[in-house]
Short mmCIF file of C-alpha atoms and ligand atoms in Angstrom, two decimals:
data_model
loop_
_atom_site.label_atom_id
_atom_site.label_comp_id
_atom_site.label_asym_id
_atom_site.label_seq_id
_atom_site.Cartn_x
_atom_site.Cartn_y
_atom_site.Cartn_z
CA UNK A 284 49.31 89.21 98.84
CA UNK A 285 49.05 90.25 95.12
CA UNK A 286 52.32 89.61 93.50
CA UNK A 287 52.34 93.58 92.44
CA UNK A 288 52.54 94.31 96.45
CA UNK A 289 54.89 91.32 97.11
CA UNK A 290 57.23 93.23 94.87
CA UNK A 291 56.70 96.49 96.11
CA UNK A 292 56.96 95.68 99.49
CA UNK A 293 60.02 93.63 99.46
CA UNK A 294 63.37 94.74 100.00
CA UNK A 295 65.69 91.12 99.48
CA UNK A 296 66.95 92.33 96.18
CA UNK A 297 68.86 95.55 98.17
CA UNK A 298 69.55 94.38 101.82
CA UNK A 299 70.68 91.54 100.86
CA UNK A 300 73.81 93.17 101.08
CA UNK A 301 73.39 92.81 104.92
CA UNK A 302 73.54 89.12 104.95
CA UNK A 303 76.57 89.33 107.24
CA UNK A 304 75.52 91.52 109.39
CA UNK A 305 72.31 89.49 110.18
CA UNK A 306 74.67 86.32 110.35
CA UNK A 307 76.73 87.81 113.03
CA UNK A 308 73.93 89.70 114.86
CA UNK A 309 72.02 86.60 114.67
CA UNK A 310 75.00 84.68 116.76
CA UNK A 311 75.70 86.91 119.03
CA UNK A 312 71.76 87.07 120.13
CA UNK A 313 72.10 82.62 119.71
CA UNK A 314 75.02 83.01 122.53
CA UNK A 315 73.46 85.32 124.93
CA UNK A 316 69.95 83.04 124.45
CA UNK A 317 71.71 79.95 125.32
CA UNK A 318 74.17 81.42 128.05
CA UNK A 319 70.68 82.93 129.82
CA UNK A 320 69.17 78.85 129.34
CA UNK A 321 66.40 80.46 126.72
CA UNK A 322 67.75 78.23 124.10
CA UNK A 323 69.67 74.75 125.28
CA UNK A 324 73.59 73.77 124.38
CA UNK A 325 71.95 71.26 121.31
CA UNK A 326 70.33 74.31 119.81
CA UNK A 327 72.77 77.02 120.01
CA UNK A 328 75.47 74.44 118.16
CA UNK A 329 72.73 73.74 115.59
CA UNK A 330 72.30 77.34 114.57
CA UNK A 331 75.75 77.76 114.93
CA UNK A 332 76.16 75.01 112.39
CA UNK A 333 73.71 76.45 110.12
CA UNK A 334 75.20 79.57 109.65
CA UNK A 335 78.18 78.50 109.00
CA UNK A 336 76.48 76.40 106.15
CA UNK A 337 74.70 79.32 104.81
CA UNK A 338 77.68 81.63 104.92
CA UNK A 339 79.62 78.93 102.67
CA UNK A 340 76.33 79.40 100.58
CA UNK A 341 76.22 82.92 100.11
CA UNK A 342 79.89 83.43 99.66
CA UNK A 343 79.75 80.82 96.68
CA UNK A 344 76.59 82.02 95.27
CA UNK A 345 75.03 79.14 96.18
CA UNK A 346 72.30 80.79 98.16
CA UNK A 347 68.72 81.22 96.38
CA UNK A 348 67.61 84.44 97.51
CA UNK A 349 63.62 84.48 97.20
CA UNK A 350 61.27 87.30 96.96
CA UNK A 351 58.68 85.27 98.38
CA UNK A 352 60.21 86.02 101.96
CA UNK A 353 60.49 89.52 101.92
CA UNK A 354 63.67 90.61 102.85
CA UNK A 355 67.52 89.29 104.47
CA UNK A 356 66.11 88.10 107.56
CA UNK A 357 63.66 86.35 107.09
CA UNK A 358 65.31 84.43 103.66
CA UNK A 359 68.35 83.75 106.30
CA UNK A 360 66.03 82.72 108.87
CA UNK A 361 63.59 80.69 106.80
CA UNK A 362 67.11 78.75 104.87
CA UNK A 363 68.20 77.93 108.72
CA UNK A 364 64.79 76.13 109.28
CA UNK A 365 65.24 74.15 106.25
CA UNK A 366 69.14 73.23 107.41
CA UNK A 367 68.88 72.89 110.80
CA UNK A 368 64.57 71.88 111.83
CA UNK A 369 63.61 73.53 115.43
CA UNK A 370 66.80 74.89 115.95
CA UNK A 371 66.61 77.48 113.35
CA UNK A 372 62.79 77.83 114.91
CA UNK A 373 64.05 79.53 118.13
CA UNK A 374 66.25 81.51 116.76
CA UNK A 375 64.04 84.60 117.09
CA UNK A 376 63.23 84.55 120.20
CA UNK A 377 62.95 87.59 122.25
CA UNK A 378 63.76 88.99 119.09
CA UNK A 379 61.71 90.53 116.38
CA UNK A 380 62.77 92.01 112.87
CA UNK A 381 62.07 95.64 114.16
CA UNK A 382 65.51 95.25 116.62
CA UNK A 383 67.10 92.89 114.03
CA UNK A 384 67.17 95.26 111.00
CA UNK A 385 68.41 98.42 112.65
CA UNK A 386 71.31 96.33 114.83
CA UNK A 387 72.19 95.18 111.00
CA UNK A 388 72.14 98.07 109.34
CA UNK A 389 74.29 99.66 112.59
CA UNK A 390 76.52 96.61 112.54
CA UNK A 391 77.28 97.19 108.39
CA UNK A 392 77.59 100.89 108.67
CA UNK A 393 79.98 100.54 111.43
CA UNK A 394 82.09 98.31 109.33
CA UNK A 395 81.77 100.52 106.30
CA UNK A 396 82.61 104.09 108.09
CA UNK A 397 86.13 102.13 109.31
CA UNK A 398 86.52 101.87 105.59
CA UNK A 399 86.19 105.23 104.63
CA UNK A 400 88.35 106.36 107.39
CA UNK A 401 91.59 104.41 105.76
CA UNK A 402 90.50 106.02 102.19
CA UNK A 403 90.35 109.68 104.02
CA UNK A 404 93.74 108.82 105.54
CA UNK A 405 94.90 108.05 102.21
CA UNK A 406 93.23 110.83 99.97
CA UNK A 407 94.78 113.27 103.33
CA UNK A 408 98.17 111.49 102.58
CA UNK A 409 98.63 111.93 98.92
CA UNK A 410 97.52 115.58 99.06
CA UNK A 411 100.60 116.22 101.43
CA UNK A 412 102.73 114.24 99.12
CA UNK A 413 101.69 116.60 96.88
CA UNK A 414 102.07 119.83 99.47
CA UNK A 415 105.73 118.46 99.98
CA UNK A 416 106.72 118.41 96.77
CA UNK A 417 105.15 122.01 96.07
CA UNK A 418 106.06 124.41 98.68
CA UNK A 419 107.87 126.44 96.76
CA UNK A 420 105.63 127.03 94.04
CA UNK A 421 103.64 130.30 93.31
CA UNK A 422 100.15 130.37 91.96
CA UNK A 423 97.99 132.90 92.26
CA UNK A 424 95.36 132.95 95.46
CA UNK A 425 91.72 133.98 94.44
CA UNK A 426 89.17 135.81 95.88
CA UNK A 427 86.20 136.33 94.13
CA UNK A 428 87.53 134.11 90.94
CA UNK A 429 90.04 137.21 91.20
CA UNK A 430 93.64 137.49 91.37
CA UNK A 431 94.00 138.51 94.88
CA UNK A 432 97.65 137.26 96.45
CA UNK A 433 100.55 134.60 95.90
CA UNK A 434 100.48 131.65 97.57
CA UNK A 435 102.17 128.04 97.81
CA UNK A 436 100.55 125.13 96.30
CA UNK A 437 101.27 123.49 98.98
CA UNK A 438 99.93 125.68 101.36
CA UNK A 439 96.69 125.31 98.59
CA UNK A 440 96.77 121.61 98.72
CA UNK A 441 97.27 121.50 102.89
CA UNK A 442 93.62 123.23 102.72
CA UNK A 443 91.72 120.52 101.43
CA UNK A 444 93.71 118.28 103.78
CA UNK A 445 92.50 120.49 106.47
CA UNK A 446 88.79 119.73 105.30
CA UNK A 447 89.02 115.95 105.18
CA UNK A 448 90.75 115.86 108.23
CA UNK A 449 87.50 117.27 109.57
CA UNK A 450 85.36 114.91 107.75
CA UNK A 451 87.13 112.18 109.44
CA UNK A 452 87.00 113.25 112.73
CA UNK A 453 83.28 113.86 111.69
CA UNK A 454 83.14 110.50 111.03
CA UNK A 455 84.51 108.82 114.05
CA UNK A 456 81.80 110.87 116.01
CA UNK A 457 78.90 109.36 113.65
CA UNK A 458 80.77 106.11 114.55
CA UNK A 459 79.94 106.44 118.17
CA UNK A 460 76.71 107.09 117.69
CA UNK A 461 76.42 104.65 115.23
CA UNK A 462 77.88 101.94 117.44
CA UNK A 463 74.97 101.18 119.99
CA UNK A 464 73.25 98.04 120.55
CA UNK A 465 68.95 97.97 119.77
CA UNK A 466 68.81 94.45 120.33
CA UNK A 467 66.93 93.28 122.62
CA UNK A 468 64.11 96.00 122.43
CA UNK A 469 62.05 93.29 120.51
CA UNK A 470 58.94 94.76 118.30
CA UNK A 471 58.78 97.88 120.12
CA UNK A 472 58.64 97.35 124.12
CA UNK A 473 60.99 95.26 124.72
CA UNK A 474 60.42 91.10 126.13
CA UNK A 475 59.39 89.21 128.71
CA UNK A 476 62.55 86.91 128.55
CA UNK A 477 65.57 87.40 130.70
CA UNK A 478 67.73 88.66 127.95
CA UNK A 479 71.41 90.15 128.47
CA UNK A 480 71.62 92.65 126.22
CA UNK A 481 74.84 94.15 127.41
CA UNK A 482 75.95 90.48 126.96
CA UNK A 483 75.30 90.87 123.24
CA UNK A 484 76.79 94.38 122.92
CA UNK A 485 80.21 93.07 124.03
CA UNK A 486 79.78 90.10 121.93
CA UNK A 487 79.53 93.06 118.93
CA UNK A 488 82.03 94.84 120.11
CA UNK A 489 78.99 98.05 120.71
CA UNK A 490 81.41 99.08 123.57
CA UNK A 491 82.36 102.67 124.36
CA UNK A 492 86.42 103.38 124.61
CA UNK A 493 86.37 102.39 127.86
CA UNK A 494 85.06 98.60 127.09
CA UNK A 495 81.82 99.64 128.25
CA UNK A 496 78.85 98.32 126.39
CA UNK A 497 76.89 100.68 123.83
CA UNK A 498 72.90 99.56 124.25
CA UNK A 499 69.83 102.04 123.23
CA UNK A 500 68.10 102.64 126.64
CA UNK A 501 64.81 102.59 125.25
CA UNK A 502 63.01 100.22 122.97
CA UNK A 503 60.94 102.76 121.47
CA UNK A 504 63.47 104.71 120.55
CA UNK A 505 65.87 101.79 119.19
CA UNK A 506 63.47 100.55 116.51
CA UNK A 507 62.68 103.30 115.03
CA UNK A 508 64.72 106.11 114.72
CA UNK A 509 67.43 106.25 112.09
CA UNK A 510 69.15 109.47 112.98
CA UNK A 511 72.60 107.72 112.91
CA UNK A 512 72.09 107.26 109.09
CA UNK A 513 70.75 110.53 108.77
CA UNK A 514 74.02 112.17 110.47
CA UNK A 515 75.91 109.66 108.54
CA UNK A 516 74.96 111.16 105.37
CA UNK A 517 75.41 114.17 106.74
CA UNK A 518 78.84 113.59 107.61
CA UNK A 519 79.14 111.90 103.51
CA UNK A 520 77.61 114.65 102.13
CA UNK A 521 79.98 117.20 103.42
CA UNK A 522 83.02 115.40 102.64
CA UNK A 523 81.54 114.94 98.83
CA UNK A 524 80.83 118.93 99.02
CA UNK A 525 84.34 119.06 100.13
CA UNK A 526 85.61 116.56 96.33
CA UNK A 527 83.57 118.70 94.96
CA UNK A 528 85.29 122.27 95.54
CA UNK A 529 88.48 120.36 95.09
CA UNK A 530 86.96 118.97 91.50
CA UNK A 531 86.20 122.72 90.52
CA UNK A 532 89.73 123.95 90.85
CA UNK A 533 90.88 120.59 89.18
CA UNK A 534 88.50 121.50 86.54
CA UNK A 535 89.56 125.17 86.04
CA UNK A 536 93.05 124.17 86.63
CA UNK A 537 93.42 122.05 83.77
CA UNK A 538 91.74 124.22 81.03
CA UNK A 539 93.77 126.14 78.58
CA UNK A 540 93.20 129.05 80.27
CA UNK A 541 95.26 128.31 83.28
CA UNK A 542 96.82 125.44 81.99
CA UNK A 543 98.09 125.23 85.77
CA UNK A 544 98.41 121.33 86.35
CA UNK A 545 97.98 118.23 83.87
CA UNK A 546 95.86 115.35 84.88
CA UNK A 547 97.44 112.19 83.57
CA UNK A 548 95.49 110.18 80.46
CA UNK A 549 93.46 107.22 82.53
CA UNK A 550 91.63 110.08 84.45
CA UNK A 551 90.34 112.11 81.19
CA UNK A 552 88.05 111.18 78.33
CA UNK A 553 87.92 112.28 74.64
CA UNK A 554 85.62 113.45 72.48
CA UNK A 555 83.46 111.92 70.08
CA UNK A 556 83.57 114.81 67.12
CA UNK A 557 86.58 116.83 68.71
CA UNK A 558 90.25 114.62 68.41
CA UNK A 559 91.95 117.48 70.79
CA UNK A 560 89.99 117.12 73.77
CA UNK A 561 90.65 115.20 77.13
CA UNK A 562 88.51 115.90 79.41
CA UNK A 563 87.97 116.33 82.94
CA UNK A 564 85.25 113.24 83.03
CA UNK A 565 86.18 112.07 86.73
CA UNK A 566 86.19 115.69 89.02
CA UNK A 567 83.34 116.49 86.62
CA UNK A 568 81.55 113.42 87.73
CA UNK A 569 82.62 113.49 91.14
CA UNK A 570 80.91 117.10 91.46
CA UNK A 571 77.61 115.62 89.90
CA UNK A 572 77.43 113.16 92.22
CA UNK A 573 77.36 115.06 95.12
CA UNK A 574 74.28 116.42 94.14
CA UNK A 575 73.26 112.80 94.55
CA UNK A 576 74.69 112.61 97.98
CA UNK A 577 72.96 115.69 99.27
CA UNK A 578 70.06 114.33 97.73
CA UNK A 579 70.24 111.09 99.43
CA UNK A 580 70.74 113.38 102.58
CA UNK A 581 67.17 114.99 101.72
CA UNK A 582 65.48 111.60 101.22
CA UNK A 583 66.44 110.32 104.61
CA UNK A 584 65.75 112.76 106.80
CA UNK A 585 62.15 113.21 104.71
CA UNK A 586 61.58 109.55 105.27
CA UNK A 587 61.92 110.63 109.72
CA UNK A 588 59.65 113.41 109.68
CA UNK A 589 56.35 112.28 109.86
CA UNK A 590 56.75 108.69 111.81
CA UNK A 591 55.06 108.27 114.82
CA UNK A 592 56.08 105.91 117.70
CA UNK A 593 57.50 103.28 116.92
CA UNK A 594 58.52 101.28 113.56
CA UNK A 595 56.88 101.73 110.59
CA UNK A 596 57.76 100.12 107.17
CA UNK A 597 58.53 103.43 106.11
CA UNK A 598 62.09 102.87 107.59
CA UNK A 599 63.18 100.06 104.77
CA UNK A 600 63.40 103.22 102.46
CA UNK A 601 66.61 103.95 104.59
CA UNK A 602 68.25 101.65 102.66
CA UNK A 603 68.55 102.19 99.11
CA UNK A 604 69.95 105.72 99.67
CA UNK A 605 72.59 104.59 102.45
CA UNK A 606 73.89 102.11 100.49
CA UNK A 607 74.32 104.43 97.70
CA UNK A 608 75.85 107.15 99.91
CA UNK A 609 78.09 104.59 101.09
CA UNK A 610 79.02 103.60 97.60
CA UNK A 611 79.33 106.69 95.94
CA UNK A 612 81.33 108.37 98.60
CA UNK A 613 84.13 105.14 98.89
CA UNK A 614 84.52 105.03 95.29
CA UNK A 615 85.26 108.99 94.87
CA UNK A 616 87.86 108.90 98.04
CA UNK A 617 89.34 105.91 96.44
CA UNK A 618 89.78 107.46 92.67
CA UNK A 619 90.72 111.15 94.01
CA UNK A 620 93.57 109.55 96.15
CA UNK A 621 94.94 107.61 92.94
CA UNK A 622 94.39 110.70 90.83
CA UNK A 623 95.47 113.50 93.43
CA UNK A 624 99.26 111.08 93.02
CA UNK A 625 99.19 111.68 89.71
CA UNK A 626 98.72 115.51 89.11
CA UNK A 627 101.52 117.01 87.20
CA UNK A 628 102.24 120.74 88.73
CA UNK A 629 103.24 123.59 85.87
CA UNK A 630 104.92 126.00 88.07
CA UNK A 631 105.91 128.43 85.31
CA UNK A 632 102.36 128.93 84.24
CA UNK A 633 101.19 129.52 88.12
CA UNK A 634 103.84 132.14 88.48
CA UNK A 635 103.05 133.66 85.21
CA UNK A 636 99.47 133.81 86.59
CA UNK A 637 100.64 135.55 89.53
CA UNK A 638 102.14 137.89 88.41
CA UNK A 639 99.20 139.47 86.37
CA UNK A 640 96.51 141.05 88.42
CA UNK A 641 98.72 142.50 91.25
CA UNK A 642 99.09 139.87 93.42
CA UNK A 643 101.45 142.31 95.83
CA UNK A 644 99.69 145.38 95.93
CA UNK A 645 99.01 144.46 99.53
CA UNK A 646 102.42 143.73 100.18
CA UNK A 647 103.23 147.47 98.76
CA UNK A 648 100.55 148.77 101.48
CA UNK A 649 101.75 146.66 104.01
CA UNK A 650 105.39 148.20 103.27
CA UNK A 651 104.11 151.77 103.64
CA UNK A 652 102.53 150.93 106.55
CA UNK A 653 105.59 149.45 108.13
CA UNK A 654 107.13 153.33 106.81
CA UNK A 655 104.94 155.03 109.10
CA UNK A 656 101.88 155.43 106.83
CA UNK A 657 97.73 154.56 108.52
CA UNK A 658 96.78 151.49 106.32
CA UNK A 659 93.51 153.39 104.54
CA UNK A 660 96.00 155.58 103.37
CA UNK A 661 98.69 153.27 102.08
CA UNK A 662 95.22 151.05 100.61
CA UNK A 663 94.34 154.51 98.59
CA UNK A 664 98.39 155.50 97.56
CA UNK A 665 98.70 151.67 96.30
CA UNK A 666 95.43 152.38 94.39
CA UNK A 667 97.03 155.02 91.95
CA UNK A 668 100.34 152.61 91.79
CA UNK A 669 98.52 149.86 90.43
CA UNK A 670 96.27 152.54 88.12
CA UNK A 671 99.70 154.10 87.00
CA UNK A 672 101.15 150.41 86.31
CA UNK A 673 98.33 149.02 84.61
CA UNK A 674 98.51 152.61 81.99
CA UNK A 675 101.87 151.65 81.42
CA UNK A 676 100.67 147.54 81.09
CA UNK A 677 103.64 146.58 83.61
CA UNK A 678 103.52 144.72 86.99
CA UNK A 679 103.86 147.21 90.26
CA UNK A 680 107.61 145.50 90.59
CA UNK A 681 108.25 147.21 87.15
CA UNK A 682 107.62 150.95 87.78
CA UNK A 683 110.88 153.13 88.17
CA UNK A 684 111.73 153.53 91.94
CA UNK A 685 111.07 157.31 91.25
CA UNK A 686 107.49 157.10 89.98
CA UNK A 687 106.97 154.65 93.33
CA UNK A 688 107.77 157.81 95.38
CA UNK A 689 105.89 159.60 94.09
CA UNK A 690 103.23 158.00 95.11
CA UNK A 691 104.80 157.78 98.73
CA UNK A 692 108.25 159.79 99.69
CA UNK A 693 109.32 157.04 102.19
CA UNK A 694 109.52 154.37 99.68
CA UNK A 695 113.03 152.98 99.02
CA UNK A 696 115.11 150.63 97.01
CA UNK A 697 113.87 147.44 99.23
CA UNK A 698 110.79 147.98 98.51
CA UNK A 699 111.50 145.90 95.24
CA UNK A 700 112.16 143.02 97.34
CA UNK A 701 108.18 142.86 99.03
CA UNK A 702 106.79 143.50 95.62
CA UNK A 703 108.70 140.04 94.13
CA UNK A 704 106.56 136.88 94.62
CA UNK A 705 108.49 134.84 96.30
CA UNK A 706 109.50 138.44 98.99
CA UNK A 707 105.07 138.16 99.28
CA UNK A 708 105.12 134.85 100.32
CA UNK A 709 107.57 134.44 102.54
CA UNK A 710 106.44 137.74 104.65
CA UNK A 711 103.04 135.92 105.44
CA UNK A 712 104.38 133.66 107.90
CA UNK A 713 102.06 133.97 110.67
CA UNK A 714 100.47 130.94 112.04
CA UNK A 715 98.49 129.04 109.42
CA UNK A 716 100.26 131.65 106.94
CA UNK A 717 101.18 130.63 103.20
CA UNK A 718 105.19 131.13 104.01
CA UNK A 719 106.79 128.13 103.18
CA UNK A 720 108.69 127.67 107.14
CA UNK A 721 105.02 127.56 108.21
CA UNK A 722 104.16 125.06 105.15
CA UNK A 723 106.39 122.70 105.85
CA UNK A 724 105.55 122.82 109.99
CA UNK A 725 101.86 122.01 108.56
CA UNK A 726 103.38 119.06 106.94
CA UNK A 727 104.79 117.59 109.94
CA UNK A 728 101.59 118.40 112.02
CA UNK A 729 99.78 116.24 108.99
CA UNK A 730 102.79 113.54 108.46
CA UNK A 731 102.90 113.07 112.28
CA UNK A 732 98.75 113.03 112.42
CA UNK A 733 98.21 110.69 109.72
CA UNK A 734 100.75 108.04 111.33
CA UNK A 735 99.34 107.22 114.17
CA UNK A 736 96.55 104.56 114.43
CA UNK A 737 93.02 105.69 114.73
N1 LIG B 22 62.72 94.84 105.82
C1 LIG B 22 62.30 95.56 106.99
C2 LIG B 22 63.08 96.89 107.05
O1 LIG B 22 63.94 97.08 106.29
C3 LIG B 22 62.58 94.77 108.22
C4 LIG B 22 61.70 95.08 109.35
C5 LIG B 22 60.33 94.67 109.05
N2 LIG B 22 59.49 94.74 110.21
C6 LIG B 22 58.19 94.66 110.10
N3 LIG B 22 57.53 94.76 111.18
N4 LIG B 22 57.60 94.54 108.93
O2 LIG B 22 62.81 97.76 107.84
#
């Protein structure tokens, strides 16, 4: 092999990052090889032995990685040889690198997707930290980038927590799928030695909720498709899509123009030429990055497409853009939880906000209707108030109770009470509704939620 394709064809310097994986996968199989009398008692110790020498070696940095053998397995493989003679010799059998690599890659994955579950828990809990502590204030809702009706920060806040709830119920799904056993189906078709591969699945802990072992049902299948990394980053790429709507607002939210929150120092940059700026560096980057995700979402599922039956090298490209998924995904959960804590609210400049634009011109409608009036016509009457209050430059709550009659005779004094804000808000109280009673019921649907062990 020229040393050009010896380089191009190896993949040590990236999955090494599996070594543990392959460590533990590699036991497991050692067990079930010497409890079925492939390997004898003598053996399984040795290899036993020899891992445990080679994890103390990796963990210290003692372990020289070599390019020379190709990738994680075999440099873990070839190291156990050296260590341990024979021993490390029968290791693989029954076993080829085709089952070993994908049970590896499953195995990390697994571990990693428990991971981001406790950072979604804790993104989901600092969000309703900040929900509780909001309720009560007004900012203007949006439609269209449009002023369109009050509503509670927290209630705003409880929607994203809404979304990565989702994306971590999304994620225990992936996890099932994720958690099955394709040891055992050798190269391709499986192997003429007794193996127990349900053995080995228990041994992994590839069991369903029910203790039941998790093992692909047919070889062909289990070395070579990667559809649970493919879902995976699906699953990633919708939660970053998620930071990233949430990194918008942050952004708008923090410019002069709303000036609605403040996003303390250690999360914002200067500027080289301009001494008054801080900017939004870390939403900003957190929306570029999904691009990255999503395009690590494109990659794999390219890389599927065209592979016949059954592995093909093509598959070691799976790596590189997992990893980074993996990565890029934990590192944004973990910096939007600390930063989420550490938003400063500016209520006064929300309400102000609020109350340009109309934000209760439905509420006016809605009280007309409630008079009697059919809603299309209430919708057209509160059209020429907000025309006759925007001549004048006042809000609707500012126009003389006479000049509101005339654009409806039924209207009376109260109706200054469902034109106010605060009267808006606490009149949508339907289920799921921005009033703060059904706020704060959200936040003990969340509270009680997030406490309990998943
Ligand atoms: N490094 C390879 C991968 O990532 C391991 C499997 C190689 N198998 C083979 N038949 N060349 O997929």
């Amino acid at each position: 092999m020229s040393d050009l394709v010896k380089r191009y064809t190896s993949s040590v310097f990236f999955d090494k990052r599996l070594w543990k994986a392959d460590i533990t996968g590699s036991l497991a199989h050692a067990d079930m090889l010497a409890a079925q009398g492939i390997i004898n008692a003598a053996d399984h110790a040795s290899i036993k032995e020899g891992m445990a020498k080679i994890t103390a070696e990796i963990e210290s940095g003692d372990f020289e990685w070599k390019l020379d053998l190709e990738d994680v397995h075999l440099n873990i493989e070839a190291r156990l040889t050296a260590l341990m003679g024979d021993a490390g010799k029968r290791l693989h059998t029954g076993r080829s690198r085709n089952d070993q690599v994908t049970t590896d890659v499953r195995l990390w994955l697994r571990g990693e997707i428990d991971l981001i579950d406790d950072l979604l828990v804790a993104l989901q809990t600092a969000l309703v930290d900040v929900a509780e502590a909001n309720v009560d204030v007004i900012l203007p809702g949006f439609t269209h980038l449009q002023v369109a009706q009050p509503v509670s920060f927290g209630h705003h806040m409880l929607a994203y927590v809404e979304m990565f709830a989702r994306d971590a119920a999304r994620m225990a799904e992936v996890r099932k799928r994720v958690n099955f056993l394709p040891l055992g189906a050798a190269a391709l078709a499986g192997t003429s030695y007794p193996l127990d591969r349900e053995r080995v699945a228990k041994t992994l802990g590839m069991v369903d909720e029910s203790g039941q072992p998790c093992v692909c049902q047919n070889s062909l299948d289990a070395v070579s498709d990667r559809d649970f990394a493919i879902e995976f980053t699906a699953a990633a790429s919708i939660a970053m899509v998620h930071i990233s709507r949430m990194s918008e607002e942050l952004i708008l939210w923090m410019s002069q123009n709303f000036g609605f929150i403040h996003i303390p120092d250690r999360f914002t940059t200067g500027s080289s030429i301009m001494p008054q700026k801080k900017n939004p560096d870390v939403p900003e980057l957190a929306r570029g990055k999904t691009g990255r995700v999503v395009g690590h979402l494109m990659g794999l599922i390219t890389l599927m497409k065209g592979q016949p039956l059954a592995y093909n090298k093509d598959n070691q490209e799976d790596k590189e853009p997992l990893f980074d998924t993996v990565d890029t995904l934990k590192d944004t959960l973990r910096i939007f939880a600390e930063m989420v804590k550490g938003i400063t609210v500016k209520p006064k400049a929300m309400e102000q906000a609020a109350l340009c634009g109309y934000a209760t011109a439905t509420d006016l409608a809605d009280y007309m209707v409630k008079k009697g009036l059919p809603f299309r016509d209430a919708h057209e009457a509160v059209a020429h108030a907000v025309k006759a209050a925007m001549s004048h430059n006042v809000d609707l709550s500012e126009l003389p109770l006479e000049v509101l009659q005339g654009f409806n005779g039924k209207i009376e004094k109260d109706v200054y009470e469902c034109l106010s804000l605060r009267g808006s808000l606490n009149a949508r109280s339907t289920l799921g509704g921005t009033a703060p009673v059904q706020v704060r019921a959200q936040i003990a649907r969340h509270r009680a939620r997030l406490a309990q062990p998943v």
